[in-house]
Coordinates of N, CA and C in Angstrom, one line a residue:
X1 N 7.5 14.0 1.8 CA 6.4 13.0 0.9 C 7.3 11.8 0.9
X2 N 8.3 11.6 0.7 CA 9.1 10.4 0.6 C 9.1 9.5 2.0
X3 N 9.1 10.4 2.9 CA 9.0 9.8 4.4 C 7.7 9.0 4.6
X4 N 6.5 10.2 4.1 CA 5.3 9.5 4.3 C 4.9 8.4 3.7
X5 N 5.3 8.1 2.2 CA 5.2 7.0 1.6 C 5.9 5.8 2.1
X6 N 7.2 6.0 2.6 CA 7.8 4.8 3.5 C 7.1 4.5 4.5
X7 N 6.6 5.3 5.2 CA 5.7 4.9 6.5 C 4.6 4.2 6.1
X8 N 3.8 4.6 5.1 CA 2.7 3.7 4.6 C 3.0 2.6 4.2
X9 N 4.1 2.5 3.4 CA 4.5 1.1 2.9 C 4.8 0.1 3.9
X10 N 5.4 0.9 5.1 CA 5.9 0.0 6.1 C 4.6 -0.8 6.8
X11 N 3.5 0.2 6.9 CA 2.3 -0.3 7.6 C 1.6 -1.5 6.9
X12 N 1.7 -1.4 5.6 CA 1.1 -2.3 4.6 C 2.0 -3.8 4.7
X13 N 3.3 -3.3 4.6 CA 4.3 -4.5 4.7 C 4.0 -5.4 6.0
X14 N 3.9 -4.6 7.2 CA 3.5 -5.4 8.6 C 2.3 -6.2 8.5
X15 N 1.2 -5.1 8.0 CA 0.1 -5.8 8.2 C -0.1 -7.1 7.4
X16 N 0.3 -7.2 6.3 CA 0.3 -8.4 5.5 C 0.8 -9.5 6.0
X17 N 2.3 -9.4 6.7 CA 2.9 -10.1 7.1 C 2.1 -10.9 8.4
X18 N 1.6 -9.9 9.2 CA 0.8 -10.5 10.5 C -0.5 -11.2 10.1
X19 N -1.1 -10.7 8.9 CA -2.4 -11.3 8.3 C -1.8 -13.1 8.3
X20 N -0.6 -13.1 7.3 CA -0.3 -14.6 7.1 C 0.1 -15.3 8.2
X21 N 1.0 -14.7 9.1 CA 1.5 -15.4 10.2 C 0.5 -15.5 11.3
X22 N -0.4 -14.7 11.7 CA -1.2 -14.7 12.9 C -2.9 -14.8 12.6
X23 N -3.1 -14.6 11.3 CA -4.4 -14.5 10.9 C -4.9 -13.0 11.0
X24 N -6.1 -12.8 10.3 CA -6.7 -11.6 10.1 C -7.5 -11.2 11.5
X25 N -8.1 -12.1 12.1 CA -8.9 -11.6 13.2 C -8.1 -11.3 14.4
X26 N -6.9 -12.3 14.4 CA -6.0 -12.0 15.5 C -5.1 -10.8 15.6
X27 N -5.1 -10.1 14.3 CA -4.2 -8.9 14.0 C -4.9 -7.8 14.2
X28 N -4.4 -6.8 15.3 CA -5.1 -5.5 15.6 C -4.4 -4.5 14.9
X29 N -5.0 -3.4 14.9 CA -4.4 -2.1 14.4 C -3.2 -1.8 15.3
X30 N -3.5 -1.9 16.5 CA -2.4 -1.6 17.4 C -1.3 -2.4 17.3
X31 N -1.4 -3.8 17.1 CA -0.3 -4.6 16.9 C 0.4 -4.2 15.4
X32 N -0.3 -3.8 14.5 CA 0.2 -3.6 13.5 C 1.2 -2.2 13.5
X33 N 0.7 -1.3 14.2 CA 1.4 -0.2 14.7 C 2.7 -0.2 15.5
X34 N 2.5 -1.2 16.5 CA 3.5 -1.3 17.2 C 4.8 -2.2 16.2
X35 N 4.5 -3.0 15.6 CA 5.4 -4.0 14.7 C 6.0 -2.9 13.6
X36 N 5.1 -1.9 13.2 CA 5.6 -1.0 12.2 C 6.5 0.1 12.8
X37 N 6.6 0.1 14.1 CA 7.2 1.3 14.7 C 6.6 2.5 14.5
X38 N 5.4 2.6 14.4 CA 4.7 3.9 14.4 C 3.5 4.0 15.7
X39 N 2.9 5.2 15.8 CA 2.0 5.3 16.5 C 0.6 4.8 16.2
X40 N -0.2 4.5 16.9 CA -1.5 4.0 16.9 C -2.3 5.1 15.7
X41 N -2.1 6.5 16.1 CA -2.7 7.4 15.4 C -2.1 7.6 14.1
X42 N -1.1 7.4 13.8 CA -0.3 7.4 12.7 C -0.8 6.1 11.6
X43 N -1.1 4.9 12.3 CA -1.4 4.0 11.3 C -2.8 4.3 11.0
X44 N -3.6 4.8 11.8 CA -5.0 5.2 11.5 C -5.1 6.5 10.4
X45 N -4.2 7.2 10.5 CA -3.8 8.2 9.5 C -3.9 7.7 8.1
X46 N -3.4 6.6 7.9 CA -3.1 5.9 6.6 C -4.4 5.0 6.2
X47 N -4.9 4.4 7.2 CA -5.9 3.4 7.0 C -7.0 3.5 8.0
X48 N -8.1 3.2 7.9 CA -9.2 3.8 8.7 C -9.5 2.4 9.4
X49 N -9.0 1.3 9.1 CA -9.1 0.0 9.8 C -8.4 -1.2 8.9
X50 N -8.7 -2.5 9.5 CA -8.1 -3.4 8.8 C -8.7 -3.7 7.6
X51 N -9.9 -3.5 7.5 CA -10.7 -3.7 6.2 C -9.8 -3.1 4.8
X52 N -9.6 -1.6 5.1 CA -8.9 -1.0 4.2 C -7.6 -1.6 3.8
X53 N -7.1 -2.4 4.6 CA -5.8 -3.1 4.3 C -6.0 -4.2 3.6
X54 N -7.1 -4.7 3.4 CA -7.5 -5.8 2.6 C -7.3 -5.3 1.0
X55 N -7.9 -4.0 0.8 CA -7.5 -3.7 -0.5 C -6.0 -3.6 -1.0
X56 N -5.0 -3.5 -0.1 CA -3.6 -3.3 -0.3 C -3.0 -4.9 -0.6
X57 N -3.8 -5.7 0.2 CA -3.7 -7.1 -0.2 C -4.0 -7.4 -1.6
X58 N -5.2 -7.2 -2.0 CA -5.4 -7.3 -3.4 C -4.5 -6.9 -4.4
X59 N -4.0 -5.6 -4.0 CA -2.8 -4.8 -5.1 C -1.6 -5.7 -5.1
X60 N -1.3 -6.0 -3.8 CA 0.0 -6.8 -3.8 C -0.1 -8.3 -4.7
X61 N -1.1 -8.7 -4.4 CA -1.6 -10.2 -5.0 C -1.6 -10.0 -6.4
X62 N -2.4 -9.0 -7.1 CA -2.1 -8.7 -8.2 C -1.0 -8.3 -9.0
X63 N -0.2 -7.5 -8.4 CA 1.1 -7.4 -8.9 C 1.9 -8.5 -8.9
X64 N 1.9 -9.5 -7.9 CA 3.0 -10.6 -8.0 C 2.3 -11.5 -9.2
X65 N 1.0 -11.6 -8.8 CA 0.3 -12.6 -10.0 C 0.7 -12.3 -11.4
X66 N 0.6 -11.0 -11.8 CA 1.0 -10.5 -13.1 C 2.6 -10.9 -13.3
X67 N 3.2 -10.8 -12.6 CA 4.5 -10.9 -12.7 C 5.3 -12.2 -13.0
X68 N 4.5 -13.1 -12.2 CA 4.5 -14.5 -12.4 C 3.8 -15.1 -13.5
X69 N 2.6 -14.5 -13.9 CA 1.9 -15.2 -15.0 C 2.7 -14.7 -16.4
X70 N 3.0 -13.5 -16.4 CA 3.8 -13.1 -17.7 C 5.0 -13.8 -17.9
X71 N 5.6 -14.3 -16.9 CA 6.8 -15.3 -17.4 C 6.6 -16.7 -17.6
X72 N 5.1 -17.2 -17.5 CA 5.0 -18.4 -18.0 C 3.8 -18.4 -19.1
X73 N 3.4 -17.5 -19.5 CA 2.5 -17.3 -20.6 C 3.4 -17.7 -22.1
X74 N 2.9 -18.5 -22.9 CA 3.6 -18.7 -24.1 C 2.9 -18.0 -25.4
X75 N 3.6 -17.3 -26.0 CA 2.9 -16.5 -27.1 C 2.5 -17.4 -28.3
X76 N 1.3 -17.5 -28.6 CA 1.0 -18.4 -29.8 C 0.5 -19.7 -29.3
X77 N 0.5 -19.8 -27.8 CA 0.1 -21.1 -27.2 C -1.3 -21.3 -27.1
X78 N -1.8 -22.4 -26.6 CA -3.3 -22.7 -26.6 C -3.9 -21.9 -25.3
X79 N -5.2 -21.5 -25.7 CA -5.8 -21.1 -24.5 C -5.7 -21.7 -23.2
X80 N -6.1 -23.0 -23.6 CA -6.2 -24.0 -22.5 C -4.9 -24.1 -21.5
X81 N -3.8 -24.1 -22.2 CA -2.6 -24.0 -21.7 C -2.1 -22.7 -20.9
X82 N -2.4 -21.7 -21.6 CA -2.2 -20.3 -21.0 C -3.1 -20.1 -19.9
X83 N -4.1 -20.3 -20.0 CA -5.1 -20.0 -18.8 C -4.9 -21.1 -17.7
X84 N -4.4 -22.2 -17.9 CA -4.2 -22.8 -16.8 C -2.7 -22.3 -16.2
X85 N -2.1 -21.9 -16.7 CA -0.6 -21.3 -16.2 C -1.1 -20.2 -15.4
X86 N -1.8 -19.2 -16.1 CA -2.1 -17.9 -15.2 C -3.1 -18.2 -14.0
X87 N -4.1 -19.3 -14.0 CA -4.8 -19.6 -12.9 C -4.0 -20.2 -11.8
X88 N -3.3 -21.3 -12.1 CA -2.4 -22.0 -11.2 C -1.3 -20.8 -10.7
X89 N -0.7 -19.8 -11.5 CA 0.0 -19.0 -10.8 C -0.4 -18.0 -10.1
X90 N -1.9 -17.8 -10.2 CA -2.5 -17.1 -9.1 C -2.7 -17.7 -7.8
X91 N -3.0 -19.1 -8.0 CA -3.0 -20.0 -6.7 C -1.7 -19.9 -5.9
X92 N -0.7 -20.0 -6.7 CA 0.7 -20.0 -5.8 C 0.9 -18.7 -5.1
X93 N 0.7 -17.6 -5.9 CA 0.6 -16.4 -5.1 C -0.1 -16.1 -4.0
X94 N -1.2 -16.7 -3.8 CA -2.4 -16.7 -2.9 C -2.0 -17.5 -1.5
X95 N -1.3 -18.8 -2.1 CA -1.0 -19.8 -1.1 C -0.7 -19.2 0.5
X96 N 0.3 -18.4 0.8 CA 0.5 -18.0 1.9 C -0.6 -17.3 2.8
X97 N -1.5 -16.9 2.0 CA -2.7 -16.3 2.7 C -4.0 -17.2 3.0
X98 N -3.8 -18.5 2.7 CA -4.8 -19.6 3.0 C -5.6 -19.5 4.0
X99 N -4.8 -19.6 5.1 CA -5.5 -19.6 6.6 C -6.4 -18.2 6.7
X100 N -6.2 -17.2 6.0 CA -6.9 -16.1 6.1 C -8.3 -16.2 5.2
X101 N -8.5 -17.4 4.8 CA -9.6 -17.7 4.0 C -11.1 -17.3 4.4
X102 N -11.1 -17.8 5.8 CA -12.5 -17.5 6.4 C -12.8 -16.1 6.6
X103 N -11.7 -15.3 7.0 CA -11.8 -14.0 7.1 C -12.1 -13.2 5.8
X104 N -11.4 -13.5 4.8 CA -11.5 -13.2 3.4 C -13.0 -13.3 3.2
X105 N -13.7 -14.4 3.2 CA -15.0 -14.7 2.9 C -16.0 -13.6 3.6
X106 N -15.8 -13.5 4.8 CA -16.3 -12.4 5.6 C -16.6 -11.2 5.2
X107 N -15.2 -10.6 4.7 CA -15.2 -9.3 4.2 C -15.6 -9.2 3.0
X108 N -15.3 -10.3 2.0 CA -15.5 -10.0 0.5 C -16.5 -10.3 -0.2
X109 N -17.5 -11.2 0.6 CA -18.7 -11.5 0.0 C -19.7 -10.5 -0.2
X110 N -19.9 -9.8 1.1 CA -20.8 -8.4 0.7 C -20.2 -7.6 -0.2
X111 N -21.3 -7.5 -1.3 CA -20.9 -6.5 -2.2 C -20.7 -4.8 -1.8
X112 N -21.5 -4.6 -0.9 CA -21.5 -3.3 -0.4 C -20.4 -3.1 0.5
X113 N -19.4 -3.7 0.8 CA -18.2 -3.3 1.7 C -17.1 -2.9 0.7
X114 N -16.4 -2.2 1.3 CA -15.1 -1.6 0.6 C -14.3 -2.9 0.3
X115 N -14.2 -4.1 0.9 CA -13.1 -5.1 0.8 C -13.9 -5.8 -0.4
X116 N -14.9 -5.9 -0.7 CA -15.6 -6.9 -1.8 C -14.6 -6.6 -3.1
X117 N -14.3 -7.6 -3.7 CA -13.6 -7.5 -5.2 C -14.4 -6.7 -6.3
X118 N -15.6 -6.5 -5.9 CA -16.4 -5.7 -6.9 C -16.6 -4.3 -6.2
X119 N -16.1 -3.8 -5.3 CA -16.3 -2.5 -4.7 C -15.4 -1.4 -5.6
X120 N -15.8 -0.1 -5.5 CA -15.2 0.9 -6.2 C -13.8 0.9 -5.6
X121 N -13.4 0.8 -4.2 CA -12.2 0.7 -3.8 C -11.3 -0.4 -4.2
X122 N -11.8 -1.4 -4.7 CA -11.1 -2.5 -5.5 C -10.9 -2.2 -6.9
X123 N -11.3 -1.4 -7.5 CA -11.1 -1.0 -8.7 C -10.0 -1.4 -9.5
X124 N -8.9 -1.0 -8.8 CA -7.6 -0.8 -9.5 C -7.1 -2.4 -9.5
X125 N -7.3 -2.9 -8.4 CA -6.8 -4.3 -8.4 C -7.8 -5.4 -9.4
X126 N -9.0 -4.9 -9.4 CA -10.1 -5.7 -10.4 C -9.6 -5.4 -11.8
X127 N -9.3 -4.2 -12.2 CA -8.9 -3.8 -13.4 C -7.6 -4.5 -14.0
X128 N -6.4 -4.4 -12.8 CA -5.4 -5.2 -12.9 C -5.7 -6.7 -13.4
X129 N -6.5 -7.3 -12.8 CA -6.8 -8.8 -13.0 C -7.4 -9.0 -14.1
X130 N -8.3 -8.1 -14.8 CA -9.1 -8.3 -15.9 C -8.2 -7.9 -17.0
X131 N -7.2 -7.0 -16.8 CA -6.0 -7.0 -17.8 C -5.4 -8.1 -18.2
X132 N -4.8 -8.8 -17.1 CA -4.2 -10.1 -17.1 C -4.9 -11.3 -18.0
X133 N -6.2 -11.0 -17.8 CA -7.0 -12.1 -18.8 C -7.1 -11.6 -20.0
X134 N -7.0 -10.3 -20.3 CA -6.8 -9.9 -22.0 C -5.7 -10.2 -22.3
X135 N -4.3 -9.9 -21.5 CA -3.2 -10.4 -22.0 C -3.0 -11.8 -22.4
X136 N -3.7 -12.8 -21.6 CA -3.8 -14.1 -21.7 C -4.4 -14.4 -23.0
X137 N -5.6 -13.8 -23.5 CA -6.2 -14.0 -24.6 C -5.2 -13.5 -25.7
X138 N -4.7 -12.4 -25.7 CA -3.9 -11.9 -26.7 C -2.9 -13.1 -27.0
X139 N -2.3 -13.6 -25.9 CA -1.3 -14.4 -26.2 C -1.6 -15.6 -26.9
X140 N -2.7 -16.1 -26.7 CA -3.1 -17.2 -27.0 C -3.7 -17.5 -28.5
X141 N -3.4 -18.4 -29.3 CA -3.7 -18.7 -30.8 C -5.1 -18.8 -31.0
X142 N -6.0 -19.0 -29.9 CA -7.3 -19.2 -30.1 C -8.1 -18.1 -30.5
X143 N -8.8 -18.2 -31.6 CA -9.6 -16.9 -32.0 C -10.8 -16.7 -31.1
X144 N -11.2 -15.1 -30.8 CA -12.3 -14.8 -30.1 C -13.5 -14.3 -30.9
X145 N -14.8 -14.7 -30.7 CA -15.6 -13.9 -31.5 C -15.7 -12.6 -31.3
X146 N -15.7 -11.7 -32.4 CA -15.8 -10.1 -32.1 C -16.8 -10.0 -31.0
X147 N -17.9 -10.4 -31.2 CA -19.0 -9.9 -30.2 C -18.8 -10.4 -28.7
X148 N -17.7 -11.2 -28.4 CA -17.2 -11.6 -27.0 C -16.0 -11.1 -26.8
X149 N -15.6 -10.1 -27.7 CA -13.9 -9.7 -27.3 C -14.0 -8.8 -26.2
X150 N -14.7 -8.1 -26.2 CA -14.8 -7.2 -24.9 C -15.0 -7.6 -23.7
X151 N -15.9 -8.6 -23.8 CA -16.6 -9.2 -22.5 C -15.8 -10.3 -21.9
X152 N -15.0 -10.9 -22.7 CA -14.4 -12.3 -22.4 C -13.5 -12.1 -21.5
X153 N -12.6 -11.0 -21.4 CA -11.5 -10.7 -20.3 C -12.4 -10.9 -18.9
X154 N -13.4 -10.1 -18.7 CA -14.0 -10.1 -17.5 C -14.8 -11.5 -17.0
X155 N -15.2 -12.1 -18.2 CA -15.8 -13.3 -18.0 C -14.8 -14.5 -17.4
X156 N -13.6 -14.2 -18.1 CA -12.5 -15.1 -17.3 C -12.0 -14.7 -15.9
X157 N -12.2 -13.4 -15.5 CA -11.7 -12.9 -14.3 C -12.9 -13.4 -13.4
X158 N -14.2 -13.6 -14.0 CA -15.1 -13.9 -12.9 C -15.1 -15.5 -12.8
X159 N -14.6 -16.0 -13.6 CA -14.4 -17.7 -13.4 C -13.2 -17.7 -12.4
X160 N -12.5 -16.9 -12.6 CA -11.1 -17.1 -11.6 C -11.5 -16.7 -10.0
X161 N -12.6 -15.8 -10.1 CA -13.2 -15.6 -8.6 C -13.9 -16.8 -8.2
X162 N -14.4 -17.5 -9.1 CA -15.1 -18.6 -8.5 C -14.0 -19.7 -8.3
X163 N -12.9 -19.8 -9.0 CA -11.9 -20.9 -8.4 C -11.4 -20.3 -7.2
X164 N -11.0 -19.0 -6.9 CA -10.7 -18.6 -5.6 C -11.5 -18.7 -4.5
X165 N -12.9 -18.8 -4.7 CA -13.8 -19.0 -3.9 C -13.7 -20.5 -3.2
X166 N -13.7 -21.2 -4.3 CA -13.3 -22.9 -3.8 C -12.0 -22.7 -3.1
X167 N -11.1 -22.2 -3.6 CA -9.6 -22.3 -3.1 C -9.8 -22.0 -1.6
X168 N -10.4 -20.9 -1.3 CA -10.6 -20.6 0.0 C -11.3 -21.5 1.2
X169 N -12.2 -22.2 0.4 CA -13.1 -23.4 1.4 C -12.3 -24.5 1.0
X170 N -11.2 -24.7 0.5 CA -10.7 -26.1 0.0 C -9.8 -26.6 1.3
X171 N -9.9 -27.6 2.0 CA -9.3 -28.2 3.2 C -8.5 -29.3 2.8
X172 N -8.3 -29.6 1.4 CA -7.6 -30.9 1.0 C -6.0 -30.2 1.2
X173 N -5.1 -31.3 1.1 CA -3.8 -30.9 1.4 C -3.2 -30.4 0.1
X174 N -2.6 -29.0 0.5 CA -2.1 -27.8 -0.6 C -3.2 -27.7 -1.6
X175 N -4.6 -27.6 -0.9 CA -5.6 -27.2 -1.9 C -5.6 -28.0 -3.4
X176 N -5.4 -29.5 -3.2 CA -5.2 -30.2 -4.2 C -6.5 -30.1 -5.1
X177 N -7.5 -30.2 -4.4 CA -9.1 -30.0 -5.1 C -9.2 -28.7 -6.0
X178 N -8.6 -27.9 -5.6 CA -8.5 -26.6 -6.6 C -7.8 -26.6 -7.6
X179 N -6.5 -27.3 -7.5 CA -5.8 -27.5 -8.5 C -6.5 -28.4 -9.6
X180 N -7.0 -29.6 -9.1 CA -7.8 -30.5 -10.2 C -8.8 -29.8 -10.8
X181 N -9.4 -28.8 -10.0 CA -10.6 -28.0 -10.6 C -10.1 -27.3 -11.8
X182 N -8.9 -26.5 -11.7 CA -8.5 -25.8 -12.6 C -8.1 -26.7 -13.9
X183 N -7.3 -27.5 -13.7 CA -7.0 -28.3 -15.1 C -8.2 -28.9 -15.6
X184 N -9.2 -29.3 -14.7 CA -10.6 -29.7 -15.6 C -11.5 -28.7 -16.2
X185 N -11.2 -27.5 -15.6 CA -12.2 -26.3 -16.1 C -11.7 -25.7 -17.3
X186 N -10.2 -25.4 -17.5 CA -9.5 -24.8 -18.6 C -10.0 -25.3 -19.8
X187 N -10.1 -26.7 -20.3 CA -10.4 -27.1 -21.2 C -11.9 -27.0 -21.7
X188 N -12.7 -26.9 -20.8 CA -14.2 -26.6 -21.1 C -14.1 -25.0 -21.5
X189 N -13.8 -24.3 -20.7 CA -13.6 -22.7 -21.2 C -13.0 -22.6 -22.6
X190 N -12.0 -23.3 -22.7 CA -11.5 -23.2 -24.3 C -12.3 -23.7 -25.3
X191 N -13.2 -24.9 -25.0 CA -13.9 -25.2 -25.9 C -15.1 -24.6 -26.4
X192 N -15.5 -23.8 -25.0 CA -16.8 -22.8 -25.0 C -16.4 -21.8 -26.1
X193 N -15.4 -21.3 -25.8 CA -14.9 -20.1 -26.8 C -14.7 -20.5 -28.1
X194 N -14.3 -21.6 -28.5 CA -14.3 -22.1 -29.9 C -15.7 -22.2 -30.2
X195 N -16.6 -23.0 -29.7 CA -17.9 -23.0 -30.0 C -18.6 -21.8 -30.3
X196 N -18.2 -20.9 -29.4 CA -18.9 -19.5 -29.5 C -18.7 -18.9 -31.0
X197 N -17.7 -19.4 -31.8 CA -17.6 -18.8 -33.0 C -18.5 -19.3 -34.0
X198 N -19.3 -20.3 -33.8 CA -20.3 -21.1 -34.6 C -21.4 -20.1 -34.8
X199 N -22.1 -20.1 -36.1 CA -23.3 -19.3 -36.2 C -24.4 -19.7 -35.4
X200 N -24.5 -20.6 -34.9 CA -25.6 -21.3 -34.1 C -25.4 -20.6 -32.7
X201 N -24.3 -20.2 -32.3 CA -24.2 -19.7 -30.9 C -24.0 -18.2 -30.8
X202 N -24.5 -17.7 -31.9 CA -24.1 -16.2 -31.8 C -25.1 -15.3 -30.9
X203 N -26.4 -16.1 -31.1 CA -27.3 -15.4 -30.1 C -27.1 -15.5 -28.8
X204 N -26.4 -16.9 -28.2 CA -26.2 -16.9 -26.9 C -24.9 -16.0 -26.6
X205 N -24.0 -15.8 -27.4 CA -22.9 -15.2 -27.2 C -23.2 -13.7 -27.0
X206 N -24.2 -13.2 -27.8 CA -24.6 -11.8 -27.6 C -25.3 -11.7 -26.2
X207 N -26.0 -12.5 -25.8 CA -26.6 -12.5 -24.5 C -25.8 -12.4 -23.4
X208 N -24.6 -13.5 -23.6 CA -23.7 -13.5 -22.5 C -23.1 -12.1 -22.3
X209 N -22.7 -11.6 -23.5 CA -22.1 -10.3 -23.4 C -22.8 -9.3 -22.9
X210 N -23.9 -9.2 -23.2 CA -25.0 -8.0 -22.9 C -25.2 -8.2 -21.2
X211 N -25.4 -9.5 -20.6 CA -25.4 -9.8 -19.5 C -24.3 -9.3 -18.5
X212 N -22.9 -9.5 -18.9 CA -21.7 -9.0 -18.4 C -21.7 -7.6 -18.1
X213 N -22.2 -7.1 -19.4 CA -22.1 -5.4 -19.4 C -23.1 -5.0 -18.4
X214 N -24.2 -5.7 -18.1 CA -24.8 -5.2 -17.1 C -24.6 -5.4 -15.9
X215 N -23.9 -6.6 -15.5 CA -23.4 -6.8 -14.3 C -22.1 -6.2 -13.9
X216 N -21.3 -5.7 -14.7 CA -20.1 -5.1 -14.5 C -20.3 -3.5 -14.5
X217 N -21.5 -3.0 -14.9 CA -21.7 -1.6 -14.9 C -21.8 -1.1 -13.5
X218 N -21.6 0.2 -13.3 CA -21.7 0.8 -11.6 C -23.0 0.5 -11.2
X219 N -24.4 0.5 -12.1 CA -25.4 0.1 -11.3 C -25.4 -1.4 -11.1
X220 N -24.8 -2.1 -11.8 CA -24.8 -3.5 -11.5 C -24.1 -4.0 -10.4
X221 N -23.0 -3.2 -10.3 CA -22.2 -3.5 -9.0 C -22.6 -2.9 -7.8
X222 N -23.7 -2.1 -8.0 CA -24.3 -1.4 -6.6 C -23.6 -0.3 -6.3
X223 N -22.7 0.5 -7.2 CA -22.1 1.6 -6.7 C -23.1 2.9 -7.0

């Protein structure tokens, strides 16, 4: 069993390195197998193809993102500061994979594919990402309306997905435009959360929470 786990981990390690260094399209399963020192059949035993390895990439990124983010979160800090720290640390973790961006869009945008961030196969990575947003909210001093408490981590994750989409297509030096977007976006999000606590916004908050619940249900995700 340990040997099997080591072989699988080696295939994943090699595949992600080749994705970074040579690009997704240029990397073949045979190349991955050769570099990992296993037979092609053995590589296919663990993964049906490169698309399945994208889900491994999601998990690696989420683990690294969580580790980095937890080290920069400030307990009792403002939501704006903590959310900015979490989003920027996510961009830092993804940076080595920026050249993989075009392929990422091709694989991830169709929600019916296993490589979509919204797919059942990606549920573990998605749950980790949403939980990180939940931790971010818990660490921040800003109070969240009770009606939005359950939905807000998912909403923040979806905002992060939008930032990621911008990052993938950002051709500026070191994706500087995406960094500017994050710095401008987080105060707006923080202000919206504050305003959501006002009585006049309760109806809107309820509508947003209901919409998110429908969107993230199995039926809404097309599963």
